[in-house]
XYZ file of N, CA and C in Angstrom:
633
model
N 24.969 -76.561 67.918
C 25.874 -75.415 67.786
C 25.350 -74.414 66.758
N 24.856 -74.967 65.634
C 24.334 -74.092 64.586
C 23.103 -73.341 65.065
N 22.228 -74.034 65.831
C 21.030 -73.380 66.372
C 21.415 -72.248 67.322
N 22.453 -72.504 68.126
C 22.916 -71.478 69.074
C 23.401 -70.239 68.334
N 24.132 -70.483 67.241
C 24.627 -69.352 66.447
C 23.474 -68.550 65.842
N 22.448 -69.267 65.403
C 21.277 -68.592 64.832
C 20.588 -67.743 65.889
N 20.413 -68.343 67.100
C 19.762 -67.613 68.204
C 20.567 -66.381 68.579
N 21.893 -66.566 68.698
C 22.753 -65.431 69.050
C 22.700 -64.344 67.969
N 22.650 -64.781 66.717
C 22.552 -63.814 65.628
C 21.282 -63.003 65.697
N 20.178 -63.678 66.009
C 18.904 -62.960 66.126
C 18.907 -62.002 67.305
N 19.516 -62.467 68.385
C 19.613 -61.594 69.572
C 20.413 -60.337 69.247
N 21.523 -60.511 68.539
C 22.357 -59.356 68.173
C 21.613 -58.405 67.249
N 20.805 -58.963 66.342
C 20.014 -58.117 65.438
C 19.005 -57.300 66.231
N 18.340 -57.962 67.190
C 17.354 -57.263 68.030
C 18.026 -56.171 68.846
N 19.182 -56.504 69.445
C 19.911 -55.501 70.242
C 20.336 -54.323 69.371
N 20.780 -54.634 68.151
C 21.166 -53.558 67.238
C 20.008 -52.651 66.905
N 18.841 -53.250 66.666
C 17.646 -52.454 66.367
C 17.262 -51.586 67.559
N 17.378 -52.165 68.767
C 17.048 -51.394 69.973
C 18.001 -50.224 70.164
N 19.289 -50.457 69.880
C 20.267 -49.371 69.996
C 19.974 -48.250 69.002
N 19.641 -48.628 67.776
C 19.301 -47.623 66.762
C 18.066 -46.841 67.173
N 17.054 -47.566 67.689
C 15.840 -46.904 68.151
C 16.135 -45.945 69.293
N 16.982 -46.406 70.228
C 17.351 -45.539 71.348
C 18.065 -44.290 70.889
N 18.971 -44.450 69.906
C 19.705 -43.295 69.382
C 18.762 -42.306 68.708
N 17.779 -42.835 67.972
C 16.813 -41.963 67.304
C 15.963 -41.209 68.313
N 15.542 -41.919 69.374
C 14.734 -41.277 70.407
C 15.533 -40.191 71.129
N 16.808 -40.488 71.423
C 17.660 -39.507 72.093
C 17.892 -38.297 71.210
N 18.121 -38.555 69.917
C 18.318 -37.450 68.984
C 17.069 -36.588 68.890
N 15.911 -37.236 68.852
C 14.662 -36.487 68.803
C 14.438 -35.664 70.048
N 14.796 -36.230 71.203
C 14.638 -35.510 72.472
C 15.552 -34.287 72.522
N 16.821 -34.496 72.115
C 17.759 -33.369 72.110
C 17.323 -32.294 71.119
N 16.777 -32.736 69.983
C 16.288 -31.773 68.995
C 15.140 -30.948 69.543
N 14.276 -31.605 70.314
C 13.147 -30.900 70.925
C 13.632 -29.880 71.941
N 14.652 -30.247 72.733
C 15.216 -29.314 73.705
C 15.825 -28.104 73.011
N 16.539 -28.352 71.913
C 17.172 -27.244 71.196
C 16.133 -26.329 70.565
N 15.080 -26.913 70.005
C 14.024 -26.095 69.416
C 13.353 -25.233 70.475
N 13.135 -25.812 71.654
C 12.537 -25.043 72.746
C 13.465 -23.918 73.177
N 14.771 -24.185 73.187
C 15.740 -23.147 73.553
C 15.684 -21.981 72.578
N 15.524 -22.271 71.284
C 15.411 -21.206 70.284
C 14.192 -20.335 70.551
N 13.060 -20.991 70.839
C 11.813 -20.254 71.057
C 11.916 -19.371 72.294
N 12.433 -19.948 73.393
C 12.548 -19.191 74.644
C 13.524 -18.033 74.489
N 14.668 -18.290 73.841
C 15.660 -17.228 73.640
C 15.083 -16.077 72.834
N 14.358 -16.408 71.774
C 13.805 -15.372 70.900
C 12.787 -14.510 71.624
N 11.859 -15.145 72.344
C 10.816 -14.378 73.031
C 11.395 -13.576 74.184
N 12.346 -14.172 74.908
C 12.958 -13.467 76.036
C 13.815 -12.309 75.561
N 14.552 -12.524 74.465
C 15.417 -11.475 73.929
C 14.627 -10.215 73.640
N 13.481 -10.354 73.015
C 12.658 -9.191 72.667
C 12.242 -8.433 73.918
N 11.815 -9.151 74.955
C 11.381 -8.489 76.191
C 12.545 -7.803 76.898
N 13.702 -8.472 76.947
C 14.869 -7.875 77.603
C 15.319 -6.629 76.857
N 15.331 -6.682 75.526
C 15.720 -5.504 74.745
C 14.756 -4.345 74.969
N 13.462 -4.638 75.049
C 12.475 -3.596 75.325
C 12.716 -2.976 76.698
N 13.048 -3.823 77.668
C 13.309 -3.316 79.023
C 14.563 -2.453 79.043
N 15.577 -2.875 78.297
C 16.802 -2.083 78.218
C 16.521 -0.709 77.629
N 15.736 -0.662 76.549
C 15.397 0.611 75.925
C 14.623 1.497 76.893
N 13.684 0.912 77.623
C 12.904 1.687 78.600
C 13.818 2.229 79.691
N 14.697 1.374 80.226
C 15.612 1.802 81.283
C 16.568 2.869 80.774
N 17.022 2.689 79.535
C 17.971 3.641 78.953
C 17.362 5.038 78.896
N 16.120 5.115 78.466
C 15.451 6.410 78.364
C 15.056 6.965 79.719
N 14.587 6.087 80.609
C 14.098 6.537 81.919
C 15.232 6.900 82.855
N 16.286 6.100 82.843
C 17.390 6.331 83.764
C 18.060 7.663 83.514
N 18.120 8.101 82.267
C 18.721 9.395 81.954
C 17.960 10.530 82.631
N 16.634 10.328 82.733
C 15.797 11.395 83.260
C 15.613 11.307 84.772
N 15.501 10.055 85.281
C 15.152 9.884 86.688
C 16.257 9.207 87.499
N 17.373 8.900 86.868
C 18.505 8.267 87.546
C 18.101 6.968 88.232
N 17.241 6.213 87.567
C 16.827 4.920 88.095
C 17.923 3.894 87.836
N 18.208 3.062 88.838
C 19.193 2.010 88.682
C 18.511 0.658 88.818
N 18.623 -0.174 87.796
C 18.022 -1.501 87.832
C 19.036 -2.491 87.298
N 19.462 -3.437 88.128
C 20.533 -4.339 87.755
C 20.045 -5.586 87.017
N 18.780 -5.978 87.235
C 18.275 -7.203 86.621
C 16.825 -7.031 86.191
N 16.398 -7.902 85.298
C 15.032 -7.910 84.809
C 14.441 -9.290 85.056
N 13.328 -9.343 85.769
C 12.691 -10.608 86.118
C 11.712 -11.028 85.024
N 11.827 -12.295 84.589
C 10.894 -12.846 83.612
C 10.764 -14.346 83.825
N 9.535 -14.802 84.031
C 9.295 -16.234 84.191
C 10.049 -16.860 85.338
N 10.269 -16.101 86.403
C 10.993 -16.626 87.558
C 12.501 -16.573 87.418
N 13.001 -16.042 86.308
C 14.442 -15.924 86.090
C 14.849 -14.457 86.026
N 16.098 -14.192 86.397
C 16.633 -12.834 86.368
C 17.614 -12.694 85.203
N 17.408 -11.653 84.402
C 18.275 -11.390 83.243
C 19.042 -10.098 83.489
N 20.353 -10.144 83.213
C 21.152 -8.951 83.479
C 21.458 -8.159 82.217
N 21.174 -8.717 81.042
C 21.429 -7.953 79.830
C 21.441 -8.807 78.585
N 22.080 -8.276 77.531
C 22.112 -8.924 76.218
C 23.558 -9.042 75.754
N 23.903 -10.224 75.246
C 25.218 -10.504 74.674
C 25.098 -10.522 73.158
N 25.966 -9.770 72.483
C 25.961 -9.741 71.020
C 27.320 -10.166 70.477
N 27.285 -11.085 69.503
C 28.504 -11.548 68.830
C 28.297 -11.331 67.332
N 28.683 -10.185 66.805
C 28.405 -9.854 65.400
C 28.921 -10.883 64.404
N 30.109 -11.426 64.628
C 30.667 -12.383 63.668
C 29.769 -13.595 63.489
N 29.052 -13.982 64.579
C 28.164 -15.145 64.524
C 26.711 -14.748 64.343
N 26.443 -13.455 64.164
C 25.077 -12.948 64.026
C 24.206 -13.391 65.200
N 24.763 -13.298 66.398
C 24.051 -13.725 67.596
C 23.731 -12.543 68.502
N 22.523 -12.545 69.018
C 22.104 -11.605 70.053
C 21.260 -12.406 71.029
N 21.736 -12.531 72.278
C 21.112 -13.452 73.232
C 20.901 -12.807 74.588
N 19.762 -13.088 75.224
C 19.566 -12.645 76.607
C 20.453 -13.473 77.520
N 20.963 -12.851 78.578
C 21.852 -13.550 79.511
C 21.260 -13.498 80.917
N 21.113 -14.669 81.520
C 20.579 -14.742 82.873
C 21.660 -14.408 83.899
N 21.237 -13.851 85.034
C 22.165 -13.334 86.030
C 22.846 -14.429 86.837
N 22.269 -15.621 86.886
C 22.901 -16.755 87.542
C 22.548 -18.011 86.751
N 23.109 -19.142 87.169
C 22.941 -20.317 86.318
C 22.487 -21.549 87.091
N 21.827 -22.431 86.362
C 21.511 -23.786 86.793
C 21.361 -24.599 85.513
N 21.349 -25.914 85.630
C 21.208 -26.736 84.431
C 19.877 -26.486 83.734
N 18.827 -26.258 84.509
C 17.520 -25.971 83.908
C 17.533 -24.653 83.155
N 18.191 -23.636 83.717
C 18.223 -22.324 83.074
C 19.001 -22.356 81.759
N 20.000 -23.236 81.673
C 20.804 -23.317 80.458
C 20.004 -23.807 79.264
N 18.877 -24.477 79.518
C 18.027 -24.912 78.410
C 17.299 -23.732 77.768
N 17.372 -22.548 78.406
C 16.652 -21.382 77.914
C 17.569 -20.346 77.275
N 18.690 -20.053 77.920
C 19.585 -19.020 77.399
C 20.931 -19.115 78.099
N 21.946 -18.395 77.593
C 23.222 -18.322 78.305
C 23.037 -17.753 79.717
N 23.968 -18.101 80.604
C 23.892 -17.675 82.006
C 25.260 -17.199 82.486
N 25.235 -16.297 83.462
C 26.477 -15.906 84.131
C 26.917 -17.054 85.026
N 28.153 -17.498 84.833
C 28.710 -18.591 85.636
C 29.435 -18.048 86.861
N 30.183 -16.967 86.664
C 30.896 -16.336 87.782
C 31.364 -14.958 87.348
N 31.799 -14.147 88.332
C 32.331 -12.823 88.043
C 31.257 -11.823 87.685
N 31.693 -10.631 87.267
C 30.773 -9.556 86.886
C 31.491 -8.591 85.957
N 30.717 -7.729 85.304
C 31.319 -6.714 84.438
C 32.185 -5.780 85.267
N 31.660 -5.368 86.420
C 32.352 -4.386 87.244
C 33.629 -4.947 87.870
N 33.573 -6.174 88.363
C 34.712 -6.759 89.068
C 35.677 -7.502 88.146
N 35.269 -7.720 86.905
C 36.125 -8.423 85.960
C 35.978 -9.937 86.059
N 36.669 -10.614 85.156
C 36.643 -12.084 85.080
C 35.213 -12.618 85.005
N 34.393 -11.919 84.213
C 33.020 -12.363 83.971
C 33.057 -13.607 83.091
N 32.355 -14.659 83.518
C 32.300 -15.912 82.767
C 30.846 -16.214 82.423
N 30.573 -16.419 81.143
C 29.220 -16.732 80.671
C 29.259 -18.092 79.983
N 28.326 -18.965 80.348
C 28.272 -20.288 79.726
C 26.926 -20.493 79.051
N 26.906 -21.430 78.103
C 25.673 -21.778 77.397
C 25.820 -23.171 76.813
N 24.683 -23.790 76.494
C 24.713 -25.075 75.809
C 25.294 -24.906 74.410
N 25.743 -26.018 73.819
C 26.282 -25.936 72.461
C 25.179 -26.091 71.420
N 24.028 -25.482 71.694
C 22.966 -25.391 70.690
C 23.420 -24.434 69.587
N 22.896 -24.678 68.395
C 23.234 -23.797 67.271
C 22.841 -22.349 67.573
N 21.702 -22.160 68.237
C 21.222 -20.808 68.538
C 21.922 -20.193 69.742
N 22.761 -20.966 70.427
C 23.485 -20.442 71.585
C 24.988 -20.403 71.284
N 25.794 -21.300 71.873
C 27.251 -21.170 71.768
C 27.920 -22.238 70.906
N 27.173 -22.952 70.064
C 27.792 -24.034 69.291
C 28.953 -23.552 68.441
N 28.861 -22.345 67.908
C 29.852 -21.884 66.930
C 30.902 -20.932 67.494
N 31.012 -20.826 68.819
C 32.001 -19.879 69.353
C 33.429 -20.316 69.048
N 33.626 -21.597 68.710
C 34.968 -22.045 68.335
C 35.421 -21.401 67.023
N 34.480 -20.823 66.264
C 34.810 -20.163 64.997
C 35.288 -18.724 65.194
N 35.203 -18.228 66.415
C 35.676 -16.867 66.671
C 37.193 -16.806 66.559
N 37.685 -15.634 66.208
C 39.111 -15.451 66.013
C 39.601 -14.231 66.777
N 40.887 -14.182 66.997
C 41.490 -13.045 67.677
C 41.129 -11.756 66.951
N 40.648 -10.773 67.729
C 40.263 -9.495 67.150
C 38.773 -9.338 66.930
N 38.006 -10.446 66.975
C 36.553 -10.347 66.826
C 35.957 -9.557 67.991
N 34.857 -8.857 67.713
C 34.231 -7.987 68.708
C 33.057 -8.685 69.394
N 32.885 -8.376 70.658
C 31.751 -8.858 71.451
C 31.218 -7.680 72.249
N 29.897 -7.589 72.334
C 29.256 -6.462 73.012
C 28.307 -6.967 74.091
N 28.409 -6.387 75.270
C 27.469 -6.666 76.352
C 26.705 -5.385 76.674
N 25.384 -5.478 76.716
C 24.542 -4.351 77.119
C 23.806 -4.752 78.382
N 24.061 -4.033 79.490
C 23.385 -4.417 80.728
C 21.956 -3.884 80.726
N 21.202 -4.235 81.739
C 19.770 -3.948 81.760
C 19.491 -2.456 81.869
N 20.503 -1.669 82.266
C 20.336 -0.215 82.326
C 20.622 0.440 80.982
N 21.137 -0.332 80.019
C 21.443 0.213 78.701
C 22.895 0.591 78.513
N 23.743 0.333 79.507
C 25.171 0.617 79.364
C 25.813 -0.466 78.512
N 26.700 -0.057 77.624
C 27.343 -0.997 76.723
C 28.822 -1.156 77.055
N 29.293 -2.388 76.923
C 30.685 -2.718 77.218
C 31.238 -3.517 76.029
N 32.363 -3.032 75.510
C 32.937 -3.614 74.304
C 34.121 -4.505 74.658
N 34.150 -5.691 74.065
C 35.230 -6.634 74.296
C 35.824 -7.070 72.967
N 37.067 -7.546 73.030
C 37.728 -8.080 71.839
C 38.271 -9.466 72.180
N 38.105 -10.412 71.259
C 38.568 -11.786 71.471
C 40.093 -11.834 71.431
N 40.673 -12.485 72.436
C 42.125 -12.649 72.498
C 42.558 -14.052 72.078
N 41.804 -15.082 72.498
C 42.165 -16.447 72.131
C 40.978 -17.377 72.310
N 41.030 -18.495 71.589
C 40.036 -19.565 71.713
C 40.799 -20.835 72.055
N 40.396 -21.514 73.108
C 41.125 -22.690 73.564
C 40.177 -23.723 74.155
N 40.721 -24.900 74.454
C 39.983 -25.967 75.120
C 40.508 -26.128 76.532
N 39.598 -26.203 77.503
C 39.960 -26.455 78.892
C 39.331 -27.760 79.342
N 40.013 -28.465 80.213
C 39.455 -29.696 80.766
C 38.220 -29.370 81.597
N 37.250 -30.275 81.575
C 35.970 -30.028 82.243
C 36.134 -29.750 83.729
N 37.101 -30.423 84.365
C 37.260 -30.271 85.822
C 38.129 -29.070 86.209
N 38.651 -28.358 85.215
C 39.571 -27.256 85.506
C 38.796 -25.958 85.738
N 38.043 -25.921 86.838
C 37.183 -24.774 87.137
C 38.006 -23.531 87.454
N 39.074 -23.691 88.214
C 39.874 -22.534 88.637
C 40.474 -21.804 87.445
N 40.971 -22.566 86.464
C 41.539 -21.911 85.281
C 40.462 -21.185 84.488
N 39.225 -21.713 84.547
C 38.124 -21.057 83.845
C 37.766 -19.727 84.500
N 37.678 -19.715 85.833
C 37.173 -18.542 86.548
C 38.265 -17.547 86.926
N 39.473 -18.025 87.190
C 40.572 -17.140 87.595
C 41.542 -16.968 86.434
N 41.044 -16.383 85.370
C 41.810 -16.343 84.121
C 42.623 -15.076 83.939
N 42.200 -13.995 84.598
C 42.833 -12.708 84.355
C 42.239 -11.968 83.167
N 41.299 -12.599 82.461
C 40.616 -11.958 81.336
C 39.327 -11.288 81.815
N 38.940 -10.240 81.137
C 37.727 -9.513 81.518
C 36.462 -10.326 81.260
N 36.473 -11.131 80.187
C 35.290 -11.911 79.816
C 35.712 -13.250 79.233
N 35.015 -14.307 79.659
C 35.199 -15.639 79.076
C 33.832 -16.200 78.712
N 33.738 -16.797 77.536
C 32.543 -17.516 77.104
C 32.925 -18.981 76.986
N 32.029 -19.888 77.419
C 32.373 -21.290 77.219
C 31.142 -22.160 77.048
N 31.377 -23.298 76.388
C 30.347 -24.307 76.179
C 31.021 -25.664 76.137
N 30.238 -26.722 76.266
C 30.788 -28.078 76.227
C 31.192 -28.456 74.805
N 32.265 -29.215 74.687
C 32.593 -29.843 73.408
C 31.630 -31.010 73.196
N 31.661 -31.598 72.007
C 30.739 -32.700 71.721
C 30.986 -33.899 72.634
N 32.241 -34.125 72.996
C 32.563 -35.257 73.864
C 32.133 -35.007 75.306
N 32.036 -33.730 75.688
C 31.709 -33.388 77.062
C 32.908 -33.373 77.989
N 34.083 -33.777 77.477
C 35.283 -33.848 78.312
C 36.003 -32.509 78.419
N 35.765 -31.616 77.466
C 36.450 -30.331 77.453
C 35.443 -29.199 77.273
N 35.927 -27.985 77.485
C 35.099 -26.797 77.349
C 35.722 -25.877 76.301
N 34.963 -25.584 75.258
C 35.402 -24.598 74.270
C 35.316 -23.232 74.934
N 36.430 -22.535 75.011
C 36.508 -21.305 75.807
C 37.039 -20.144 74.975
N 36.367 -19.021 75.054
C 36.780 -17.808 74.348
C 37.174 -16.760 75.387
N 38.407 -16.295 75.313
C 38.919 -15.292 76.249
C 38.885 -13.908 75.599
N 38.425 -12.919 76.368
C 38.268 -11.561 75.826
C 38.763 -10.518 76.816
N 39.207 -9.404 76.283
C 39.547 -8.247 77.103
C 38.618 -7.090 76.749
N 38.367 -6.236 77.742
C 37.467 -5.105 77.529
C 38.195 -3.972 76.817
N 37.512 -3.413 75.819
C 38.007 -2.207 75.186
C 37.382 -1.020 75.898
N 37.306 0.123 75.213
C 36.704 1.289 75.837
C 35.211 1.070 76.058
N 34.689 1.591 77.161
C 33.249 1.561 77.400
C 32.608 2.624 76.524
N 31.497 2.280 75.899
C 30.812 3.226 75.014
C 30.135 4.318 75.825
N 29.470 5.229 75.131
C 28.704 6.257 75.810
C 27.812 5.617 76.853
N 27.525 6.327 77.908
C 26.801 5.750 79.039
C 25.460 5.156 78.619
N 24.729 5.869 77.782
C 23.452 5.358 77.272
C 23.430 5.520 75.760
N 24.141 4.637 75.028
C 24.241 4.761 73.577
C 22.932 4.407 72.888
N 22.903 4.673 71.609
C 21.685 4.407 70.840
C 21.908 3.307 69.805
N 22.991 2.546 69.972
C 23.287 1.479 69.027
C 22.171 0.448 68.975
N 21.764 0.053 67.776
C 20.698 -0.934 67.641
C 21.271 -2.329 67.876
N 20.417 -3.229 68.369
C 20.816 -4.590 68.636
C 20.950 -5.360 67.336
N 21.811 -6.384 67.380
C 21.898 -7.328 66.275
C 20.615 -8.138 66.230
N 20.089 -8.395 65.050
C 18.890 -9.231 64.903
C 19.315 -10.657 64.637
N 18.954 -11.562 65.533
C 19.333 -12.958 65.414
C 18.267 -13.749 64.676
N 18.698 -14.584 63.745
C 17.782 -15.474 63.034
C 17.682 -16.776 63.815
N 16.560 -17.001 64.494
C 16.381 -18.207 65.296
C 15.712 -19.330 64.518
N 15.524 -19.152 63.205
C 14.843 -20.183 62.410
C 15.729 -21.402 62.226
């Protein structure tokens, strides 16, 4: 009996060590994914902003209309800025799980039709801190043509992961969301559109620290 207890004790120690090792490996893998997301977001943001500036200047003169910008096989529709969080991020025009490792994506809706929903991973450089937003905070969207759209935060709430209809059919002009740490709920920020700025404004972008 005593030998059995010793054997079982050793087995439990080995299993514990394996679990710790697995947790460390998983943490390292997730850290690598997040670091890659920072790098991709930073490099893509610069290119998208340059394209917006070019379109802004050219469209005024030649009435060129361009809804998306292609980069690395992905389509970007503009830049999302959240001043309170010092965030400026490129936003992809559609979404997949692979694309979310790079930047926020449009989940459903549009600026023109309303009920625009943008999702992102809860990386620090993406949407991890949107739960810190408060009613009255400002959010700015600049599309690829250089048009700016101003939004104001109305509420921050948690939605169940399976409650897709409530996420997309909200009646709000803009919703941002990301997974909670448990993965069972979605941290969701609801916004309404304020006045649209000048058609081709000259407002400078927020500079995001991706370090």
